[in-house]
Coordinates of C-alpha atoms in Angstrom, one line a residue:
Chain A
L13 CA -12.8 57.9 14.0
Q14 CA -14.7 53.8 14.7
S15 CA -18.9 53.7 13.8
T16 CA -18.7 50.6 15.2
S17 CA -17.9 51.9 18.1
Y18 CA -21.2 53.1 18.7
R19 CA -22.7 50.0 17.4
H20 CA -21.1 48.2 19.9
I21 CA -21.5 50.8 22.7
A22 CA -25.3 50.9 22.0
S23 CA -25.8 47.1 22.3
A24 CA -28.0 46.5 25.0
Q25 CA -25.9 42.8 25.7
S26 CA -23.7 45.6 27.3
S27 CA -22.2 43.6 30.1
M28 CA -20.1 47.0 31.9
Q29 CA -23.4 47.9 33.0
K30 CA -21.7 50.3 35.3
H31 CA -19.5 51.6 32.9
H32 CA -22.1 52.2 31.0
T33 CA -24.2 53.9 32.7
I34 CA -20.9 56.5 33.1
W35 CA -20.7 56.6 30.1
K36 CA -24.0 57.8 28.7
K37 CA -23.5 60.7 31.3
N38 CA -20.3 60.9 30.5
R39 CA -21.9 61.6 26.5
Q40 CA -25.1 63.3 27.5
N41 CA -22.6 66.3 29.9
M42 CA -20.7 67.3 25.7
S43 CA -21.8 68.6 23.4
S44 CA -22.3 67.8 19.8
E45 CA -19.0 70.0 19.0
K46 CA -17.0 68.5 22.5
Q47 CA -17.7 65.0 21.1
E48 CA -15.0 65.9 17.5
T49 CA -12.8 67.1 19.9
A50 CA -12.3 65.0 22.9
A51 CA -13.7 61.3 21.2
V52 CA -10.4 60.0 23.0
R53 CA -8.9 60.9 26.1
V54 CA -6.5 60.0 28.3
L55 CA -6.0 60.3 32.6
G56 CA -3.3 60.9 33.5
R57 CA -0.2 62.7 35.1
W58 CA 3.7 62.3 32.3
P59 CA 6.0 60.8 34.8
S60 CA 3.6 57.7 35.4
P61 CA 5.4 54.9 33.1
F62 CA 1.7 53.3 32.9
V63 CA 0.4 56.6 31.9
I64 CA 3.5 57.4 28.7
R65 CA 2.5 53.4 27.6
V66 CA -1.2 54.9 26.2
L67 CA 1.1 58.2 25.1
I68 CA 3.2 55.9 23.7
V69 CA -0.1 53.6 21.6
L70 CA -1.8 56.9 20.7
G71 CA 0.7 58.0 18.9
L72 CA 1.8 55.2 17.1
K73 CA -1.7 54.9 15.4
G74 CA -2.3 58.4 14.9
V75 CA -5.4 59.3 17.4
D76 CA -5.9 62.7 18.0
H77 CA -6.3 62.7 21.8
E78 CA -6.8 64.4 25.1
L79 CA -4.8 64.4 28.2
V80 CA -6.7 65.5 31.4
E81 CA -4.2 65.2 33.8
E82 CA -4.7 64.5 37.5
A83 CA -3.3 66.6 39.6
V84 CA -1.1 64.8 42.2
G85 CA -2.9 62.9 45.5
N86 CA -6.5 64.2 44.3
K87 CA -8.3 62.0 42.5
S88 CA -11.1 63.9 40.1
E89 CA -14.6 62.6 40.2
L90 CA -13.9 61.3 36.3
L91 CA -11.5 59.4 37.8
L92 CA -13.0 58.0 40.2
A93 CA -16.3 57.0 38.1
S94 CA -14.0 56.3 34.9
N95 CA -12.6 53.2 37.6
P96 CA -13.8 53.2 40.7
V97 CA -12.3 49.6 40.9
H98 CA -8.7 50.9 41.1
K99 CA -9.3 55.0 40.8
M100 CA -6.1 54.9 39.4
I101 CA -4.5 56.4 35.7
P102 CA -4.0 55.5 33.6
V103 CA -7.8 55.9 32.3
L104 CA -8.4 55.4 28.6
L105 CA -12.4 57.4 27.7
H106 CA -13.3 56.4 23.9
H107 CA -16.0 58.3 23.1
G108 CA -16.6 58.6 27.3
R109 CA -16.5 54.6 27.5
P110 CA -13.7 53.8 29.4
I111 CA -11.0 51.0 29.9
S112 CA -8.6 51.0 32.4
E113 CA -5.0 49.1 33.3
S114 CA -2.1 50.1 30.9
L115 CA -1.7 46.9 29.1
I116 CA -5.3 45.8 28.9
I117 CA -5.5 50.0 27.4
V118 CA -2.8 49.4 24.5
Q119 CA -4.0 46.3 23.2
Y120 CA -7.5 47.7 24.0
V121 CA -6.2 51.0 21.1
D122 CA -4.2 48.2 19.2
E123 CA -7.9 46.2 18.4
A124 CA -9.8 49.0 17.8
W125 CA -8.0 50.9 15.3
A126 CA -6.0 47.4 13.9
S127 CA -7.2 49.3 10.2
H128 CA -4.2 51.3 11.7
A129 CA -0.9 50.6 11.1
P130 CA 1.5 48.8 12.7
A131 CA 0.0 46.1 14.6
L132 CA 1.3 46.2 18.3
L133 CA 1.5 42.3 18.3
P134 CA 2.6 39.5 15.9
S135 CA -0.2 37.2 14.3
D136 CA 0.9 34.0 15.2
P137 CA -0.4 32.9 18.9
Y138 CA 3.1 31.4 19.7
A139 CA 5.0 35.0 19.1
R140 CA 1.5 37.0 20.8
A141 CA 2.4 34.8 24.1
A142 CA 6.3 35.7 24.1
E143 CA 4.8 39.3 23.8
R144 CA 2.1 38.5 26.6
F145 CA 4.7 36.9 29.1
W146 CA 7.2 39.1 29.4
A147 CA 5.4 42.1 29.6
H148 CA 4.1 40.4 32.3
Y149 CA 7.5 39.8 33.4
V150 CA 8.3 43.3 33.5
D151 CA 5.5 45.1 35.4
D152 CA 6.5 41.9 38.0
K153 CA 10.1 43.6 38.3
F154 CA 10.3 46.6 37.1
P155 CA 7.3 49.1 38.6
T156 CA 8.3 48.3 43.1
A157 CA 12.2 48.2 42.7
I158 CA 12.2 51.7 41.0
R159 CA 10.3 52.7 43.8
V160 CA 12.5 51.9 45.6
L161 CA 14.6 53.3 44.2
R162 CA 13.5 56.7 43.8
G163 CA 13.0 57.1 47.6
R164 CA 9.8 56.4 47.0
L165 CA 9.2 53.0 49.1
D166 CA 11.4 51.9 52.2
G167 CA 12.9 48.1 50.9
D168 CA 16.8 47.5 50.0
K169 CA 18.2 49.5 47.6
D170 CA 20.9 46.7 47.1
E171 CA 18.4 44.2 45.8
A172 CA 15.9 46.4 44.1
A173 CA 18.9 47.4 41.6
A174 CA 19.7 43.6 42.1
Q175 CA 15.9 42.6 40.4
V176 CA 16.5 44.8 37.6
C177 CA 19.7 44.0 36.1
A178 CA 18.7 39.7 36.4
A179 CA 15.1 41.5 34.5
L180 CA 17.1 42.7 31.7
Q181 CA 19.6 40.3 32.1
R182 CA 17.1 38.1 30.5
L183 CA 15.0 40.0 28.5
E184 CA 18.5 40.6 26.6
V185 CA 17.6 37.3 25.3
A186 CA 13.9 37.5 25.0
F187 CA 14.5 40.6 22.5
V188 CA 17.0 38.6 19.7
E189 CA 13.3 35.9 20.2
C190 CA 11.2 38.1 19.6
G191 CA 12.3 40.0 18.0
Q192 CA 14.5 37.3 15.8
G193 CA 17.6 40.0 15.3
K194 CA 16.0 42.6 14.2
D195 CA 15.6 46.7 16.1
Y196 CA 12.5 46.1 18.0
F197 CA 10.9 43.5 20.4
G198 CA 8.4 43.6 17.7
G199 CA 10.9 43.3 15.0
D200 CA 10.7 46.0 11.9
N201 CA 8.3 48.4 14.0
V202 CA 7.6 49.4 17.4
G203 CA 5.1 46.6 19.3
Y204 CA 3.6 45.6 22.1
L205 CA 6.6 44.4 24.4
D206 CA 8.3 47.3 23.3
I207 CA 5.7 50.1 24.3
A208 CA 5.6 48.3 27.9
L209 CA 9.1 47.7 28.6
G210 CA 10.6 50.9 26.7
S211 CA 7.7 53.2 28.9
H212 CA 9.9 52.1 32.1
L213 CA 13.2 53.5 30.1
G214 CA 12.0 56.8 31.6
W215 CA 12.2 56.4 35.6
V216 CA 15.0 53.0 34.7
R217 CA 17.7 56.5 33.5
A218 CA 16.7 58.7 35.6
V219 CA 17.3 56.3 39.0
E220 CA 20.8 55.5 37.3
R221 CA 21.2 58.8 38.3
I222 CA 20.0 59.5 41.5
A223 CA 21.5 56.4 43.0
E224 CA 23.5 56.4 41.2
I225 CA 24.0 53.0 39.8
R226 CA 24.5 51.0 36.8
L227 CA 21.5 49.5 35.5
L228 CA 21.7 49.2 31.6
D229 CA 24.9 48.7 31.0
A230 CA 25.2 48.3 27.4
A231 CA 28.5 46.0 28.9
K232 CA 25.9 43.8 30.2
V233 CA 23.1 44.4 28.0
P234 CA 24.2 45.5 24.7
K235 CA 21.4 45.1 22.7
L236 CA 18.8 46.3 24.8
A237 CA 20.8 49.3 25.6
A238 CA 21.3 50.3 21.8
W239 CA 17.5 49.5 21.6
A240 CA 16.5 51.9 24.5
D241 CA 18.0 55.1 22.3
R242 CA 16.1 53.3 19.6
F243 CA 13.5 54.0 21.0
C244 CA 13.7 57.1 22.8
A245 CA 14.1 58.2 20.0
H246 CA 11.4 56.9 18.0
P247 CA 9.1 60.6 17.2
A248 CA 5.9 58.5 19.1
V249 CA 7.8 58.0 22.3
A250 CA 10.0 61.3 22.2
D251 CA 6.7 62.7 22.7
A252 CA 5.2 60.8 25.2
M253 CA 8.3 60.5 27.5
P254 CA 10.4 63.7 27.8
D255 CA 13.9 63.8 28.6
V256 CA 15.8 61.8 32.0
D257 CA 16.3 65.9 33.1
R258 CA 12.7 66.0 34.0
F259 CA 12.4 62.4 35.4
V260 CA 15.1 63.2 37.5
E261 CA 14.0 66.6 38.2
F262 CA 10.2 65.5 39.1
S263 CA 11.8 63.5 42.2
L264 CA 14.2 65.3 43.9
K265 CA 10.7 68.2 44.0
N266 CA 8.7 65.1 44.8
D267 CA 10.3 62.1 46.4
G268 CA 13.2 64.2 48.1
A269 CA 10.0 64.6 50.7
L270 CA 9.5 60.9 51.2
K271 CA 13.4 60.0 51.4
A272 CA 14.1 63.4 54.2
A273 CA 11.3 62.1 55.9
S274 CA 12.6 57.6 55.4
A275 CA 15.5 59.4 56.6
N276 CA 14.0 61.3 59.8
S277 CA 12.8 57.9 61.2
K278 CA 15.3 55.5 61.2
Chain B
M6 CA -1.5 17.3 10.7
T7 CA -2.4 18.5 14.6
E8 CA 0.6 18.6 16.7
P9 CA 0.2 16.9 20.0
V10 CA -0.5 18.7 23.1
K11 CA 1.2 18.3 26.9
L12 CA 0.0 20.6 29.9
I13 CA 2.8 20.4 32.8
G14 CA 0.8 20.2 36.0
A15 CA 0.9 19.0 39.4
F16 CA -1.9 18.3 41.6
G17 CA -4.7 21.2 43.2
S18 CA -2.8 24.3 41.4
P19 CA -6.0 25.6 40.8
F20 CA -4.2 27.2 37.7
V21 CA -3.7 24.1 35.8
H22 CA -7.5 23.6 36.7
R23 CA -7.9 27.2 34.6
A24 CA -5.7 25.6 31.6
E25 CA -7.8 22.2 31.6
V26 CA -11.2 23.9 31.6
A27 CA -9.7 26.3 28.2
L28 CA -8.7 23.3 26.9
R29 CA -12.0 21.0 27.6
L30 CA -13.9 24.1 26.6
K31 CA -12.4 23.9 22.7
G32 CA -12.0 20.6 22.7
V33 CA -8.5 19.8 21.9
A34 CA -6.8 16.2 22.9
Y35 CA -4.3 16.6 25.6
E36 CA -1.4 15.2 27.6
L37 CA -1.5 15.8 31.4
I38 CA 1.9 15.6 33.1
T39 CA 1.9 15.5 36.8
E40 CA 5.0 17.3 38.8
D41 CA 6.0 16.7 41.8
L42 CA 6.6 20.5 42.7
F43 CA 8.5 19.8 45.1
N44 CA 10.7 17.6 43.1
K45 CA 10.5 19.5 39.7
S46 CA 12.1 17.7 37.3
E47 CA 13.7 18.8 34.6
L48 CA 11.0 19.5 32.0
L49 CA 10.0 21.5 33.8
L50 CA 12.4 23.5 34.8
R51 CA 13.5 23.3 31.1
H52 CA 10.4 24.4 29.5
N53 CA 9.6 27.4 32.1
P54 CA 13.2 28.4 33.2
V55 CA 12.4 32.2 34.3
H56 CA 9.6 31.4 37.0
H57 CA 9.9 27.1 38.1
R58 CA 5.9 27.1 37.6
V59 CA 3.1 24.9 36.2
P60 CA 0.9 25.5 34.7
V61 CA 2.9 25.0 31.4
L62 CA 1.3 24.2 28.2
L63 CA 3.4 22.0 25.3
H64 CA 2.1 22.3 21.8
G65 CA 4.5 20.7 19.6
D66 CA 7.7 22.4 20.2
K67 CA 6.3 25.3 21.5
A68 CA 6.4 26.2 25.6
I69 CA 4.7 28.8 26.6
C70 CA 4.2 30.2 30.7
E71 CA 1.6 32.0 33.1
S72 CA -2.0 30.1 33.1
L73 CA -3.9 33.4 31.8
V74 CA -1.3 33.6 29.0
I75 CA -1.9 29.6 28.2
L76 CA -6.1 31.1 28.3
E77 CA -5.2 33.6 26.1
Y78 CA -3.0 31.6 23.5
I79 CA -5.6 28.6 23.7
D80 CA -8.1 30.7 22.3
E81 CA -6.1 32.2 19.6
A82 CA -4.5 29.3 18.5
F83 CA -7.7 26.5 18.5
D84 CA -10.9 27.3 16.7
G85 CA -14.1 26.4 18.9
Q86 CA -16.0 28.1 21.8
P87 CA -14.1 31.4 21.7
L88 CA -13.2 32.5 25.3
L89 CA -13.6 36.2 24.5
P90 CA -15.6 38.1 22.9
T91 CA -15.0 39.9 19.3
D92 CA -15.4 43.4 20.4
P93 CA -12.4 45.4 21.6
G94 CA -14.5 47.3 24.9
E95 CA -15.5 43.7 25.3
R96 CA -12.1 42.3 24.8
A97 CA -10.8 45.4 28.0
E98 CA -13.7 44.2 30.4
A99 CA -13.1 40.4 30.0
R100 CA -8.8 41.1 30.6
F101 CA -9.5 43.8 33.2
W102 CA -11.3 41.0 35.1
A103 CA -9.1 37.9 34.9
K104 CA -6.3 40.6 36.1
F105 CA -8.3 42.0 39.0
F106 CA -9.1 37.9 40.0
A107 CA -5.7 37.0 40.0
E108 CA -4.1 40.5 41.0
K109 CA -6.3 41.1 43.7
C110 CA -9.6 39.2 45.2
L111 CA -8.1 36.0 44.5
M112 CA -5.0 36.9 45.7
S113 CA -6.2 38.9 49.2
V114 CA -8.5 35.8 49.4
W115 CA -4.9 33.3 49.9
L116 CA -3.1 36.0 51.8
A117 CA -6.1 36.4 54.2
L118 CA -5.9 32.8 55.1
W119 CA -2.6 32.1 55.6
T120 CA -1.9 35.6 57.9
E121 CA -2.3 36.4 61.0
G122 CA -2.8 39.6 63.5
E123 CA -3.5 43.3 62.5
T124 CA -2.1 41.7 58.6
Q125 CA -4.9 39.9 58.6
K126 CA -6.9 41.7 59.3
V127 CA -5.6 44.3 56.2
L128 CA -6.4 41.3 53.9
M129 CA -9.5 40.6 55.4
K130 CA -10.8 43.5 54.7
D131 CA -9.5 43.8 51.5
A132 CA -11.0 40.3 50.5
K133 CA -14.5 41.3 51.4
E134 CA -14.3 44.9 49.5
H135 CA -13.3 42.8 46.0
L136 CA -15.7 39.8 46.9
A137 CA -18.7 42.7 46.9
I138 CA -17.5 44.1 43.5
V139 CA -17.7 40.8 42.0
E140 CA -21.2 40.1 43.6
T141 CA -22.3 43.2 41.7
Q142 CA -20.7 42.8 38.4
L143 CA -22.0 39.2 38.9
K144 CA -26.2 41.1 39.4
E145 CA -25.9 42.0 36.2
K146 CA -24.6 38.7 34.4
R147 CA -24.6 35.0 34.2
F148 CA -21.1 34.4 33.5
F149 CA -18.3 37.5 32.9
G150 CA -18.1 35.8 29.6
G151 CA -22.0 36.9 28.6
V152 CA -24.6 33.5 28.1
A153 CA -20.8 31.2 28.2
I154 CA -17.8 30.7 30.3
G155 CA -15.0 33.0 29.0
L156 CA -11.5 33.8 30.2
A157 CA -13.0 36.0 33.5
D158 CA -15.1 33.4 34.8
I159 CA -12.3 31.2 33.8
A160 CA -9.6 33.2 35.6
G161 CA -11.8 33.1 38.1
A162 CA -14.1 31.1 39.5
S163 CA -12.2 27.5 39.1
V164 CA -10.6 29.2 42.5
L165 CA -13.0 30.2 44.5
S166 CA -15.5 28.3 43.4
H167 CA -13.7 24.9 44.6
W168 CA -10.3 25.8 45.8
A169 CA -12.0 29.1 47.9
G170 CA -14.3 26.4 50.3
V171 CA -11.6 23.9 50.9
L172 CA -8.4 26.6 51.5
Q173 CA -11.6 28.1 54.1
E174 CA -12.0 24.7 56.2
V175 CA -7.6 23.4 56.2
A176 CA -6.5 27.1 56.9
G177 CA -10.2 27.0 60.1
I178 CA -10.8 30.7 58.8
T179 CA -14.6 32.0 57.4
I180 CA -14.0 34.8 54.4
M181 CA -17.4 33.8 52.1
S182 CA -20.2 32.2 55.1
D183 CA -22.9 30.0 53.0
D184 CA -25.6 33.1 53.4
E185 CA -23.5 35.7 51.7
Y186 CA -22.6 36.6 48.7
P187 CA -25.8 34.8 46.9
A188 CA -24.5 36.5 43.1
I189 CA -20.9 35.1 43.3
R190 CA -22.7 31.7 45.0
R191 CA -24.9 30.8 42.2
W192 CA -22.0 31.6 39.3
M193 CA -19.9 29.1 41.4
E194 CA -22.5 26.1 40.4
D195 CA -23.3 27.4 36.9
Y196 CA -20.0 27.3 36.8
N197 CA -19.8 23.9 38.5
A198 CA -22.9 22.7 36.6
D199 CA -20.5 22.3 32.9
E200 CA -19.3 18.6 33.2
V201 CA -16.5 20.4 31.2
V202 CA -15.5 22.0 34.2
T203 CA -16.1 19.0 36.2
E204 CA -14.0 16.7 34.2
C205 CA -11.1 18.6 35.5
L206 CA -11.5 18.8 38.7
P207 CA -10.0 17.4 41.6
D208 CA -11.7 15.4 44.0
R209 CA -12.6 17.6 47.1
D210 CA -11.3 14.8 50.6
Q211 CA -7.2 14.9 48.2
L212 CA -7.3 18.4 47.9
V213 CA -8.6 18.8 51.4
S214 CA -6.0 16.6 52.4
H215 CA -3.3 18.0 50.2
F216 CA -3.5 21.3 51.5
T217 CA -3.6 20.4 55.0
S218 CA -0.9 18.0 55.0
I219 CA 1.1 21.7 53.1
R220 CA -0.5 23.9 55.1
G221 CA 2.8 25.1 56.2
K222 CA 4.7 25.4 53.3
C223 CA 1.6 27.7 51.8
V224 CA 1.4 30.8 55.3
A225 CA 5.9 30.9 54.1
A226 CA 4.4 31.7 50.6
A227 CA 1.4 34.6 51.5
K228 CA 4.4 35.5 53.4
S229 CA 6.4 36.1 50.9
M230 CA 3.5 37.1 49.2
L231 CA 2.5 40.0 51.2
P232 CA 5.4 42.6 50.7
N233 CA 4.5 43.0 47.0
Y234 CA 0.6 42.4 47.4
L235 CA 0.4 45.9 49.8
A236 CA 3.0 47.8 47.5
T237 CA 1.0 47.0 44.9
K238 CA -2.4 48.5 46.4

């Protein structure tokens, strides 16, 4: 691991005073043995596409890490201390220094392990801007719609499905522009936008089964459908994102209560 | 040979102001194209087909949309004062606060202004919580960017320093009273003291009449933004 992280963290000009204090406390609490094995920890839970993003990027970069599972509906002291503003997963702890917000974590890992291939963002500023634009678009269009389709959030399911389909149509075009006709949005290798969109695939496919709809339709978005298979088969992704059966199983167990509750209240 | 830089903007948009500040901090000459947002030009629709929104940065034949994406593009495409630090952890922090401003703090303040009743009470509470978080941060640093204006400062101070006062006046609601948030006030003064900022700030009186004339549209816009804000709380 880079010693630069120590130098920057020790720097008196650290502007993250609150997080710096937490980081210092964590380091003091950890034995020197533990420091080595738990140098990179992820606070999260597997069904979250945002957590999956972090696990994918760490896998791609070959960074050893420990997943600290957060219990559903019971936020740990460590989470609350590491992300006091949002109190949400995922949080990356790098030698105890917390980094929050999944896409920010992805960029952080890319930059902190820049010596590890592949680079997740292209070097050209315009190409980088394009991937950032579309990643922001993905998080605008997918998460809420998927929650509606799972039955976790009240809303019009037809509208939610239409929103996802329309977004996929746009991304079908973006796929060619960004990837220049190659295997991934990132070209030859999985990149930032692949991770941003790809991390939602578990739930997209699960919701297709649960809500009995077609979202990633090979007839309508052939390139994305092929990309989706390719992405999910990538070793770093397969490790981080379980098979769609597990997502469906999780939904039946956990979203079922909400569906029943909303059905009873009608 | 340098490619020409144009910025498609509109009077009264703090998001356009963000892009202007960044370009000026870098010393980049640009042509400002002013849109009538109620009669959008073919140029805007062509260069921002997804959102039809300003700002859009045109650099040669490239079009970049979304103000925070534009800020990072400006930082990477042009030399001059860096808008982001070099350390990955500090960069993550700057991006965190820029996102916090864009999606939480400025959003709750905006929504609190144009809603009513119980909804407004919830949003006011959120806005005050968000402002308190910003206040704590600014007790310990001059700018989020350190000694100089950076990405998070441009994201946040652009709106809070000039627009917040105007919007509170037009809406007839106080969210940040004069004796509250001393650290935020100090930060806004430091931000406004930079002549690069004042060069591209619209006239306050004109802003007041502008927002007064589109008050109804602000209320409608807030209504359409509310569900997504509440869903992602």
